[in-house]
PDB file of C-alpha atoms in Angstrom:
ATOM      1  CA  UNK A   1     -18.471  -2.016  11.674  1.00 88.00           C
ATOM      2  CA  UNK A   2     -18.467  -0.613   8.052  1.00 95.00           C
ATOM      3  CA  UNK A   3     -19.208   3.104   7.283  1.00 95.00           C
ATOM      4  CA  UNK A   4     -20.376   3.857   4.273  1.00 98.00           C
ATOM      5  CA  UNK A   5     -19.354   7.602   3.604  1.00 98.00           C
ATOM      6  CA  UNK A   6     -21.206  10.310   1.781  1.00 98.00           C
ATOM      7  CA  UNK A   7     -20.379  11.985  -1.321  1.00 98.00           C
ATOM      8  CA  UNK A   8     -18.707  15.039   0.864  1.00 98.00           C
ATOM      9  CA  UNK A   9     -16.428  12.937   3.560  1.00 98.00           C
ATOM     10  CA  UNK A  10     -15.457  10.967   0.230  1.00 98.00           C
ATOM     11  CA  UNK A  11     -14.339  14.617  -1.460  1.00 98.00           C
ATOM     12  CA  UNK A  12     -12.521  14.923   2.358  1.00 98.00           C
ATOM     13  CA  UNK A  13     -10.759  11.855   1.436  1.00 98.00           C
ATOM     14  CA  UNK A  14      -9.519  12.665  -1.658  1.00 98.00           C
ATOM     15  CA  UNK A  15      -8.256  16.206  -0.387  1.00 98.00           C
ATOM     16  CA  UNK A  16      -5.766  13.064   2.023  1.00 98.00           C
ATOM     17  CA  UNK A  17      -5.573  11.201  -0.559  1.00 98.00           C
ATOM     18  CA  UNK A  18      -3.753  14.040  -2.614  1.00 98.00           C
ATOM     19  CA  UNK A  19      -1.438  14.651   0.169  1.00 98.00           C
ATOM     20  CA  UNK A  20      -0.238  10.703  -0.015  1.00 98.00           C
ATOM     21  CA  UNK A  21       0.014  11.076  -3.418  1.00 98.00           C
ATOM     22  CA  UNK A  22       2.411  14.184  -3.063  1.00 98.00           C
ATOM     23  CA  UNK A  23       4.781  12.011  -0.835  1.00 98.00           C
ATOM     24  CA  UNK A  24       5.012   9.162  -2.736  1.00 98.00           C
ATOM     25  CA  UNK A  25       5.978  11.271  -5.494  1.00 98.00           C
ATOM     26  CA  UNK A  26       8.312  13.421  -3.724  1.00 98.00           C
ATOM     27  CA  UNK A  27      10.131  10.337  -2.488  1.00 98.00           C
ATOM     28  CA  UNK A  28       9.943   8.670  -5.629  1.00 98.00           C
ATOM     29  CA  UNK A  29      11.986  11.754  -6.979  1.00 98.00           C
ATOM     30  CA  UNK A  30      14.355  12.070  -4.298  1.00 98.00           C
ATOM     31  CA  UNK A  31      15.220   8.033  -4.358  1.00 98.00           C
ATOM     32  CA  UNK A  32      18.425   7.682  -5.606  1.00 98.00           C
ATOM     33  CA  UNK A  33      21.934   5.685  -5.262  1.00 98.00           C
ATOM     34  CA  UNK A  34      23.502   6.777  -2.141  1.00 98.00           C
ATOM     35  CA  UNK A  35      20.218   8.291  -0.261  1.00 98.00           C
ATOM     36  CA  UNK A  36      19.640   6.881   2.735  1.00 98.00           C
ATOM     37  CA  UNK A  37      15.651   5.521   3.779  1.00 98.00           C
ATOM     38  CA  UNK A  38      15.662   7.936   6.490  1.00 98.00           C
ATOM     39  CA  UNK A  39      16.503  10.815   4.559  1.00 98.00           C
ATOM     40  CA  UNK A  40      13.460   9.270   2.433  1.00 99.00           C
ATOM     41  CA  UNK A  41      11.211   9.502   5.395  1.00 98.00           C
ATOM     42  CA  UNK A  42      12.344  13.161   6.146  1.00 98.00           C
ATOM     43  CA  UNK A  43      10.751  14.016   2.575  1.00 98.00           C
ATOM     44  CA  UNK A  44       7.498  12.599   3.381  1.00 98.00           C
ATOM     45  CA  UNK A  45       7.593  14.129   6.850  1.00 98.00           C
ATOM     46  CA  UNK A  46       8.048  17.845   4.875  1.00 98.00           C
ATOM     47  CA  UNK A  47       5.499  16.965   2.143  1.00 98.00           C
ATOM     48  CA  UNK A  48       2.684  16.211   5.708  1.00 98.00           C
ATOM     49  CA  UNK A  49       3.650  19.358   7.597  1.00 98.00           C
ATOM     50  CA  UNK A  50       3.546  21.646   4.613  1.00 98.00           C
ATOM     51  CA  UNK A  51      -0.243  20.378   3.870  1.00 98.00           C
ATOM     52  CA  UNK A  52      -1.199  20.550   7.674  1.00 98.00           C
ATOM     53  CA  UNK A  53      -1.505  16.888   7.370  1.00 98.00           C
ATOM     54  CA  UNK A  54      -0.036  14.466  10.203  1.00 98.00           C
ATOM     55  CA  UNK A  55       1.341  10.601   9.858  1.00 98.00           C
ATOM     56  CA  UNK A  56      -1.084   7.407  10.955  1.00 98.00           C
ATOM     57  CA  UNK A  57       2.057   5.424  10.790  1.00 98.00           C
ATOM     58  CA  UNK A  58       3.798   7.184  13.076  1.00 98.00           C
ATOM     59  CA  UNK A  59       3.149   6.329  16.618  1.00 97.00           C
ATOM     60  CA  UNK A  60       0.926   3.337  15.512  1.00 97.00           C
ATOM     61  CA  UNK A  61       1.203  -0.254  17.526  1.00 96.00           C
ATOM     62  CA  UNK A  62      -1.059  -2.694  16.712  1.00 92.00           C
ATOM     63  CA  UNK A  63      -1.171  -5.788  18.790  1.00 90.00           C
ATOM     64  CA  UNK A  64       1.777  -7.945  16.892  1.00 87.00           C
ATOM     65  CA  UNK A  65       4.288  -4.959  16.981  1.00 91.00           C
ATOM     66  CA  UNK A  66       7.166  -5.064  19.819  1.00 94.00           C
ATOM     67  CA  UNK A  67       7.466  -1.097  19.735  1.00 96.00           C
ATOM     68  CA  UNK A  68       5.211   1.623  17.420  1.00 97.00           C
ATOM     69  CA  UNK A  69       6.274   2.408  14.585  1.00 98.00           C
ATOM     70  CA  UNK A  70       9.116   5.275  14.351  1.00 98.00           C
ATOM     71  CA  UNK A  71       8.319   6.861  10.420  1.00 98.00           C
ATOM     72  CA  UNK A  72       5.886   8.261   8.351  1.00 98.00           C
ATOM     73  CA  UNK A  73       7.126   5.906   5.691  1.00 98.00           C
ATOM     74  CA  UNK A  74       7.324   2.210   5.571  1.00 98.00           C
ATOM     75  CA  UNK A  75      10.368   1.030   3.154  1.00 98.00           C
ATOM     76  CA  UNK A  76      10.748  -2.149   2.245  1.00 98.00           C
ATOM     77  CA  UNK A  77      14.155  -2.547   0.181  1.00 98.00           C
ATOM     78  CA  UNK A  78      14.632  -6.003  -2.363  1.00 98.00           C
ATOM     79  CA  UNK A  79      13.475  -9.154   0.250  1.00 98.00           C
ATOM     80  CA  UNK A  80      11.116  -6.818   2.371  1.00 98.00           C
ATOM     81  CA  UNK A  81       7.618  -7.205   1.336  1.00 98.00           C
ATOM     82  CA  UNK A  82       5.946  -4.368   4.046  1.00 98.00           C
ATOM     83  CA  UNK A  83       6.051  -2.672   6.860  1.00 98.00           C
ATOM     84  CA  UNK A  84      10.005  -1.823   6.637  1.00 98.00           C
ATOM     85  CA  UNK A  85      10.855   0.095   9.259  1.00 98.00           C
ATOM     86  CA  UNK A  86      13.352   3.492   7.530  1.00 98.00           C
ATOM     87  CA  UNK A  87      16.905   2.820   9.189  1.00 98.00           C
ATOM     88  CA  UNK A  88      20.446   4.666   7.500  1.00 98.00           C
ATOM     89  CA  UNK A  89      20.893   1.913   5.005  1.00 98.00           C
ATOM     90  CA  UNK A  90      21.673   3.586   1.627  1.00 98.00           C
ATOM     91  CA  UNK A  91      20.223   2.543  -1.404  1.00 98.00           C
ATOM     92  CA  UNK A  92      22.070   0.858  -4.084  1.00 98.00           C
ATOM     93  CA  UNK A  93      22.443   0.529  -8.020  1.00 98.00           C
ATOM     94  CA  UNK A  94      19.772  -2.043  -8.542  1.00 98.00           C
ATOM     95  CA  UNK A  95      17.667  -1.991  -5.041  1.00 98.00           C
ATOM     96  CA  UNK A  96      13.821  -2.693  -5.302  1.00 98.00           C
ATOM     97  CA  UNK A  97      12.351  -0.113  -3.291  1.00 98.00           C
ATOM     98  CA  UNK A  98       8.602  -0.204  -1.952  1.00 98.00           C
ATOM     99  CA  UNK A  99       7.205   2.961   0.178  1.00 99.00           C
ATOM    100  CA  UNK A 100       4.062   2.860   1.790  1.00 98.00           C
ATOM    101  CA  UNK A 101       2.754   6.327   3.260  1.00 98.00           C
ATOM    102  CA  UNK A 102      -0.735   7.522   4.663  1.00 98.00           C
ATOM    103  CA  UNK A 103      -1.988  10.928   5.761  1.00 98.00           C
ATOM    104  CA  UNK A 104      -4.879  12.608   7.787  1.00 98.00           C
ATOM    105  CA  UNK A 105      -6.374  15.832   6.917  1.00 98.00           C
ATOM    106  CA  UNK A 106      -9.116  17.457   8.313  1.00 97.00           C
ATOM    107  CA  UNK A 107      -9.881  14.163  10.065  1.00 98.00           C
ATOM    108  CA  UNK A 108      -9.870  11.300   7.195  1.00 98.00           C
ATOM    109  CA  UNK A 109      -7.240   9.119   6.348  1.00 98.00           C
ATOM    110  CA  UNK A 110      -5.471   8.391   2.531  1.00 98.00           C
ATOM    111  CA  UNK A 111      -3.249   5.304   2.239  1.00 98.00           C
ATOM    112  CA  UNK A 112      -1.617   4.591  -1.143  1.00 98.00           C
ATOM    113  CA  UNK A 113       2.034   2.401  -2.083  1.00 98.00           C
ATOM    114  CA  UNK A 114       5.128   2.310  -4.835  1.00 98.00           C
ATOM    115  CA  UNK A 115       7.781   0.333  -5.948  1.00 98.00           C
ATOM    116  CA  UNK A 116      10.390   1.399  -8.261  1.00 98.00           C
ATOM    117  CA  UNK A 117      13.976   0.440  -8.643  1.00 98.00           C
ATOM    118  CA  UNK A 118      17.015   2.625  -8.178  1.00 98.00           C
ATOM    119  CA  UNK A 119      19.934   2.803 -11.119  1.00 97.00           C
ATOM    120  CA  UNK A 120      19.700   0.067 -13.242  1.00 97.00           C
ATOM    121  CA  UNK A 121      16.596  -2.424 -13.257  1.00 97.00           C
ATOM    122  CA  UNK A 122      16.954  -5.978 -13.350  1.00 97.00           C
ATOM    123  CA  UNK A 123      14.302  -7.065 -16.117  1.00 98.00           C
ATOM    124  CA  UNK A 124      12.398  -9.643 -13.927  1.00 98.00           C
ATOM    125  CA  UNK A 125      11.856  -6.287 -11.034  1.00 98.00           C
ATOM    126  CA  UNK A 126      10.309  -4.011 -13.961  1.00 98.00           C
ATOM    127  CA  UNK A 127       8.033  -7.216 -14.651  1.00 98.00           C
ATOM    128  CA  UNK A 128       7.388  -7.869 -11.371  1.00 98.00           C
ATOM    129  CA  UNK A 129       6.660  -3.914 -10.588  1.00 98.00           C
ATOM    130  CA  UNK A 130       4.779  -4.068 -13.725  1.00 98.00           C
ATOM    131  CA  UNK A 131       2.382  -6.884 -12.297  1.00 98.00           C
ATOM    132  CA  UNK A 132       1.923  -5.564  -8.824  1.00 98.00           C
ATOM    133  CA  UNK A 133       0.730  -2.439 -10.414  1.00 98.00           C
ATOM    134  CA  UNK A 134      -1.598  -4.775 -13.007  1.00 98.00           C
ATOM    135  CA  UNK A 135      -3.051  -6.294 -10.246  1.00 98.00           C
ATOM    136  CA  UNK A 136      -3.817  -3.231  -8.354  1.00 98.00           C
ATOM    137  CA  UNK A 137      -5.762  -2.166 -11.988  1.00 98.00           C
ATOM    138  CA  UNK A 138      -7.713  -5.193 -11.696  1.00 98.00           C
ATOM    139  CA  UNK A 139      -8.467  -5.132  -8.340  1.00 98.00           C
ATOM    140  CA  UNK A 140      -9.815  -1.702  -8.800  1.00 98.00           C
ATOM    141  CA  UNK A 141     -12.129  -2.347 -12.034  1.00 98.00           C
ATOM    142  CA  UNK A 142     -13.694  -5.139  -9.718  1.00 98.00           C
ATOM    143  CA  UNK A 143     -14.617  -1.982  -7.399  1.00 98.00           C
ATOM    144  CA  UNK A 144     -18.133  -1.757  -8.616  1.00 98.00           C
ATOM    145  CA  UNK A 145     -21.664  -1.326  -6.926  1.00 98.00           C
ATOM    146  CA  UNK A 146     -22.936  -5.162  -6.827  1.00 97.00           C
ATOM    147  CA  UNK A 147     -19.656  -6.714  -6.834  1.00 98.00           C
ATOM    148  CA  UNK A 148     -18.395  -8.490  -3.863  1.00 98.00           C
ATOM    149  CA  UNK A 149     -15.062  -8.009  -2.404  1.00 98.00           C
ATOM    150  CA  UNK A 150     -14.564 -11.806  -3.346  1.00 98.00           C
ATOM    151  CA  UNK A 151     -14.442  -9.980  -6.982  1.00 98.00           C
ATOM    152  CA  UNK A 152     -11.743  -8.030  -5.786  1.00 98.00           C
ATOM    153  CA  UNK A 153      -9.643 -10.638  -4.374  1.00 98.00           C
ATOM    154  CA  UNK A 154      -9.960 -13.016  -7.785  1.00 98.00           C
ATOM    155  CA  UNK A 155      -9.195 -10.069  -9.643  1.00 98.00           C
ATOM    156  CA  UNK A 156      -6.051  -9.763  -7.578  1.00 98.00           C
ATOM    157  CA  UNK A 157      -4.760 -13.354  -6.942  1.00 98.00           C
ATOM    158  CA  UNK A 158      -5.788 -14.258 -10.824  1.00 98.00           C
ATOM    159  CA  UNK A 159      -3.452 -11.594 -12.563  1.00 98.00           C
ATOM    160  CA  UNK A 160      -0.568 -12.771  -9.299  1.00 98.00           C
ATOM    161  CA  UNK A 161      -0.960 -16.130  -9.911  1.00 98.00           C
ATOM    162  CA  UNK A 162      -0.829 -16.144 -13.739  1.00 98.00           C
ATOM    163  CA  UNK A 163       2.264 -14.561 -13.783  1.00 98.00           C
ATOM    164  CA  UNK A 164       3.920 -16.744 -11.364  1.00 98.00           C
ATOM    165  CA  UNK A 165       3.705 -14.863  -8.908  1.00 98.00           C
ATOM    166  CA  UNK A 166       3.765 -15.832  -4.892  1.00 98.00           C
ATOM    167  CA  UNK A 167       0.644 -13.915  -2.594  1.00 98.00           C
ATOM    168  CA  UNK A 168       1.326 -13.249   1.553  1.00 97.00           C
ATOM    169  CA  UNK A 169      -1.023 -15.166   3.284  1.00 91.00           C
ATOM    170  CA  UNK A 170      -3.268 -13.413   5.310  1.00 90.00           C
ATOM    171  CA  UNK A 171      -2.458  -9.791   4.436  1.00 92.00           C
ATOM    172  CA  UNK A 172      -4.588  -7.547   1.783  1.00 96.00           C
ATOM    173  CA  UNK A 173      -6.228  -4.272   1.753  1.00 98.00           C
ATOM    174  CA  UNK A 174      -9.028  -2.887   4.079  1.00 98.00           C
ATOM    175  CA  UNK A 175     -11.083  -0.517   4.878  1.00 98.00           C
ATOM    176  CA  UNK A 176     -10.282   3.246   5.410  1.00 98.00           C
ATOM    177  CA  UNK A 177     -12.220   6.229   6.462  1.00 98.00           C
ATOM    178  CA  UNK A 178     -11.500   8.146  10.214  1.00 97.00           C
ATOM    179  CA  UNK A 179      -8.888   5.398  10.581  1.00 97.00           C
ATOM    180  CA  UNK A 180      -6.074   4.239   8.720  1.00 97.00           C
ATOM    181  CA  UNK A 181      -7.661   0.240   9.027  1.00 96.00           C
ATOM    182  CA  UNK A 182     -11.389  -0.202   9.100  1.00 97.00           C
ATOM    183  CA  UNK A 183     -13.527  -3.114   8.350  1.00 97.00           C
ATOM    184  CA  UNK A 184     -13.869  -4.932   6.179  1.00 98.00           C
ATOM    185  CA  UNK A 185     -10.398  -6.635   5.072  1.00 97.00           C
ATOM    186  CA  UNK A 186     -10.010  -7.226   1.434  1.00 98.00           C
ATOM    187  CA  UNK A 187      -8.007 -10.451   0.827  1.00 98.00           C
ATOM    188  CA  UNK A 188      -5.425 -10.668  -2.035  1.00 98.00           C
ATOM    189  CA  UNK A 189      -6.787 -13.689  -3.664  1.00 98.00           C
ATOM    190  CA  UNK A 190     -10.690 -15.409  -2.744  1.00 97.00           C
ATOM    191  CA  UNK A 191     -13.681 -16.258  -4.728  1.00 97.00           C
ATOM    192  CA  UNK A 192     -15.583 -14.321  -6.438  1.00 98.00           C
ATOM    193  CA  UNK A 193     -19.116 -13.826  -5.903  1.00 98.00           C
ATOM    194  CA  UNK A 194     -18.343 -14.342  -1.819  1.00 97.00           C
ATOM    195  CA  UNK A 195     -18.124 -11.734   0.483  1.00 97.00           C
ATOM    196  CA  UNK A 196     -19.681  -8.273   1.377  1.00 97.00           C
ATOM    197  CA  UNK A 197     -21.533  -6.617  -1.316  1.00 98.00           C
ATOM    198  CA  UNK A 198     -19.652  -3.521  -2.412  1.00 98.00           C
ATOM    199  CA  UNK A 199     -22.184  -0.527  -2.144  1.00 98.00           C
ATOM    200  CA  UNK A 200     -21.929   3.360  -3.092  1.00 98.00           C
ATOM    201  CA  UNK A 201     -19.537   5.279  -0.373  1.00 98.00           C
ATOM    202  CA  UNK A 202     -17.628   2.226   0.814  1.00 98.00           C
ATOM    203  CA  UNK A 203     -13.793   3.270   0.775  1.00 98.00           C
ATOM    204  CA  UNK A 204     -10.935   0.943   0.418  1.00 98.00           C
ATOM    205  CA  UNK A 205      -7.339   0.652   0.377  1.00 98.00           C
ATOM    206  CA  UNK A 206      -6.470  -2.084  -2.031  1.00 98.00           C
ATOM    207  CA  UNK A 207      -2.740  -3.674  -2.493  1.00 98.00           C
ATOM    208  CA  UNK A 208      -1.769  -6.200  -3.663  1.00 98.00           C
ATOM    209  CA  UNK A 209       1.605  -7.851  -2.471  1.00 98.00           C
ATOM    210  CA  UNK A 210       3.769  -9.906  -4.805  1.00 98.00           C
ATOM    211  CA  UNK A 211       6.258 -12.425  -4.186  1.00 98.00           C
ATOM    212  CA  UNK A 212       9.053 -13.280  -7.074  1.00 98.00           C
ATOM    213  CA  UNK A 213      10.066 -16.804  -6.106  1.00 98.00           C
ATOM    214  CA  UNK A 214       6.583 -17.624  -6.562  1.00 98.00           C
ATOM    215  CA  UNK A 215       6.302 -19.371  -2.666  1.00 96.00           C
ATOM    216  CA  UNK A 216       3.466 -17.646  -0.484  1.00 98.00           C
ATOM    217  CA  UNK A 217       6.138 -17.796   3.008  1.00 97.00           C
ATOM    218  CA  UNK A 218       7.186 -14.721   4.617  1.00 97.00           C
ATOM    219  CA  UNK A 219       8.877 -13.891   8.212  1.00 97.00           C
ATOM    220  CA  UNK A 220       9.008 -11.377  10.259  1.00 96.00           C
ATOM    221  CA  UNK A 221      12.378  -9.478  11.060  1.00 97.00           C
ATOM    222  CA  UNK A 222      14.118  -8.616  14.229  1.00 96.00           C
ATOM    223  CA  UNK A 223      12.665  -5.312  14.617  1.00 96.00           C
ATOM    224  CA  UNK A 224       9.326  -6.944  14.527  1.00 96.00           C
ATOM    225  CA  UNK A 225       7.803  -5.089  12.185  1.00 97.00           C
ATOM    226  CA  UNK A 226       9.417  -5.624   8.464  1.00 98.00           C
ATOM    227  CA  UNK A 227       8.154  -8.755   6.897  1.00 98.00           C
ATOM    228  CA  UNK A 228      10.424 -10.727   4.084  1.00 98.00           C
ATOM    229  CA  UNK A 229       9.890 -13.219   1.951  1.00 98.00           C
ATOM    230  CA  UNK A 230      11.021 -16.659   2.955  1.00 98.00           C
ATOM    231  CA  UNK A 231      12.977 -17.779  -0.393  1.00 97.00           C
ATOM    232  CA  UNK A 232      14.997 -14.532  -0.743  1.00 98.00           C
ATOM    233  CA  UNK A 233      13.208 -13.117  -3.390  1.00 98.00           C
ATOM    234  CA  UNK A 234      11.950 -10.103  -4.218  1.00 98.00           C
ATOM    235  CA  UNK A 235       8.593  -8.608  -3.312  1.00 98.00           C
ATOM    236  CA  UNK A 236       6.224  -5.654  -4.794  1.00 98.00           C
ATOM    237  CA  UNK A 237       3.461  -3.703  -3.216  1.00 98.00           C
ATOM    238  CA  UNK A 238       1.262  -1.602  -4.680  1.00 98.00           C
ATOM    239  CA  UNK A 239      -1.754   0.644  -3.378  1.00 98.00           C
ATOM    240  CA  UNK A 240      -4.525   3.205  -3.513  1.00 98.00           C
ATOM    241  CA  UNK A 241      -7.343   4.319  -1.706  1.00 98.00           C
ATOM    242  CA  UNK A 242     -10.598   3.690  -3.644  1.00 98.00           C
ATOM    243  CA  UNK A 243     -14.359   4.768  -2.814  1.00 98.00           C
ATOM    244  CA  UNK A 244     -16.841   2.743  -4.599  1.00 98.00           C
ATOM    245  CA  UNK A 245     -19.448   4.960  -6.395  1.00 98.00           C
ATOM    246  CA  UNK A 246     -22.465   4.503  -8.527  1.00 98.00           C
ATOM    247  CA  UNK A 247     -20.362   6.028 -11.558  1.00 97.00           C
ATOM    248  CA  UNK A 248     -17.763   3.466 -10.787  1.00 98.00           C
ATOM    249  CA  UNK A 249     -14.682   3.485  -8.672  1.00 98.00           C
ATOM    250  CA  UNK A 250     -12.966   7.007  -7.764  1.00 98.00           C
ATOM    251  CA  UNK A 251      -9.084   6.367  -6.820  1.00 98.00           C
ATOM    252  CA  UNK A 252      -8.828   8.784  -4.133  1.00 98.00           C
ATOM    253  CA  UNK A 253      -4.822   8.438  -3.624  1.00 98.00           C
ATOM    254  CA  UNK A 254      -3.963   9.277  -7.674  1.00 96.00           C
ATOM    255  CA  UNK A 255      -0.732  10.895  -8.422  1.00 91.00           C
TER     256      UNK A 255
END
C-alpha cells in the first residue's frame, strides 16, 4: 500500500533526513587511508545517538539475508555495489568507497548514499562517481506531480546507459515513510509514461547503481548480504530521499 504523507510528516522526514545527511558527511570526513569500515560505522553510530535517532539497518533481515544485518552503515569498497556489510578491512590509496546510511526520528525514516574515493582517484572512478550522482539529478527532476515513476526510471537508465554504464537488475529505489522500504519500488531503468502516477506527498528514496564494466551481472558474497559486480569492476551508488510536491521535488536527505 502507498501512503501519501502530508505536508507535516514530510517536514518529520526531513528533520531524518538531516540526521542521514550528518552521517554521511561525518563519514565522508573521517574516510581516510588506513581507517578501518568499522571504525566508519562507529561515526555514524555517534552522529544517530547524539540526534536521538536509531539505525533501520541495524537489526534488519529481510527474507534473502542468512543473518540481520550487524551496522548502521552499509560499505561497499571498489567491486561491492550494496549492502557491504562494515568488517576491519582498512581502506587504501585509491579504494572506491560507497556508504549507505538511514535514520528514524520521531518515527519516520531518511535513507540517502555516497561514493567517494580515498587518496588518489583513478580518472574513470571520478567519472563514474560523477555519473551515479548525474543520474540521481535526473532521476530527481523526473520527480514531478503527473509524472510516472516510469519517468524516473528512463531518467535513470538513459544518463547510465549513455555513458556506458552497466544497471543491477532488479534493484532501484522505493518507497519510504514509517519504514525504511515501502511501496512502490522505483526501477533503475523502465519506460516512461508507465507506472504509478507520482502525486503530491509521495516520498521516495531514489539510487541509482552503476556498474563500470558496463555488464548488468552481480553476485552475492559469502556473508550473504554484499553484492559485487560479476566482471570485477567497479560500482557507484548514489541516493536521497525525495517527497514529491506540487512546487516540485523537496530532497529530504540534502547535505
Amino acid at each position: 500500500m502507498v501512503e501519501l504523507k502530508t505536508n507535516q510528516s514530510i517536514d518529520a522526514m526531513y528533520e531524518a533526513g538531516q540526521v542521514v545527511g550528518q552521517a554521511l558527511t561525518a563519514v565522508r570526513k573521517a574516510a581516510d587511508v588506513g581507517v578501518s569500515l568499522l571504525e566508519l560505522d562507529e561515526v555514524a553510530r555517534e552522529v544517530l545517538r547524539d540526534a536521538g535517532a536509531t539505525s533501520p539497518f541495524l537489526g534488519y533481515r529481510p527474507s534473502f539475508a542468512p543473518v540481520p544485518f550487524p551496522a548502521v552503515i552499509c560499505a561497499s569498497v571498489n567491486d561491492a555495489i550494496v549492502h557491504g556489510i562494515p568488517t576491519g578491512y582498512r581502506l587504501r590509496d585509491g579504494d572506491l568507497v560507497s556508504i549507505d546510511c538511514g535514520a528514524e526520528l520521531g518515527g519516520w525514516a531518511g535513507d540517502s548514499a555516497i561514493s567517494f574515493t580515498v587518496g588518489r582517484a583513478r580518472p574513470a572512478d571520478v567519472r563514474l562517481i560523477e555519473t551515479a550522482e548525474r543520474a540521481l539529478a535526473a532521476g530527481i527532476e523526473a520527480a514531478v506531480v503527473g509524472n510516472r515513476i516510469g519517468d524516473i526510471a528512463h531518467a535513470i537508465g538513459s544518463v547510465c546507459r549513455a555513458a556506458g554504464y552497466g544497471v543491477p537488475d532488479g534493484f532501484g529505489g522505493h518507497g519510504i515513510g514509517r519504514k525504511m522500504h515501502e511501496d512502490p519500488s522505483v526501477p533503475n531503468e523502465g519506460r516512461p509514461g508507465r507506472g504509478m502516477p507520482l502525486r503530491h506527498g509521495l516520498v521516495l528514496a531514489i539510487e541509482p547503481m552503476l556498474i563500470a564494466g558496463g555488464q548488468d551481472g552481480y553476485h552475492a558474497a559469502p556473508d550473504g548480504w554484499t553484492l559485487c559486480t560479476n566482471d570485477g569492476s567497479r560500482a557507484a551508488h548514489a541516493e536521497h530521499t525525495v517527497a514529491i510536491t506540487e512546487t516540485g521535488p523537496r530532497i529530504l536527505t540534502a547535505r
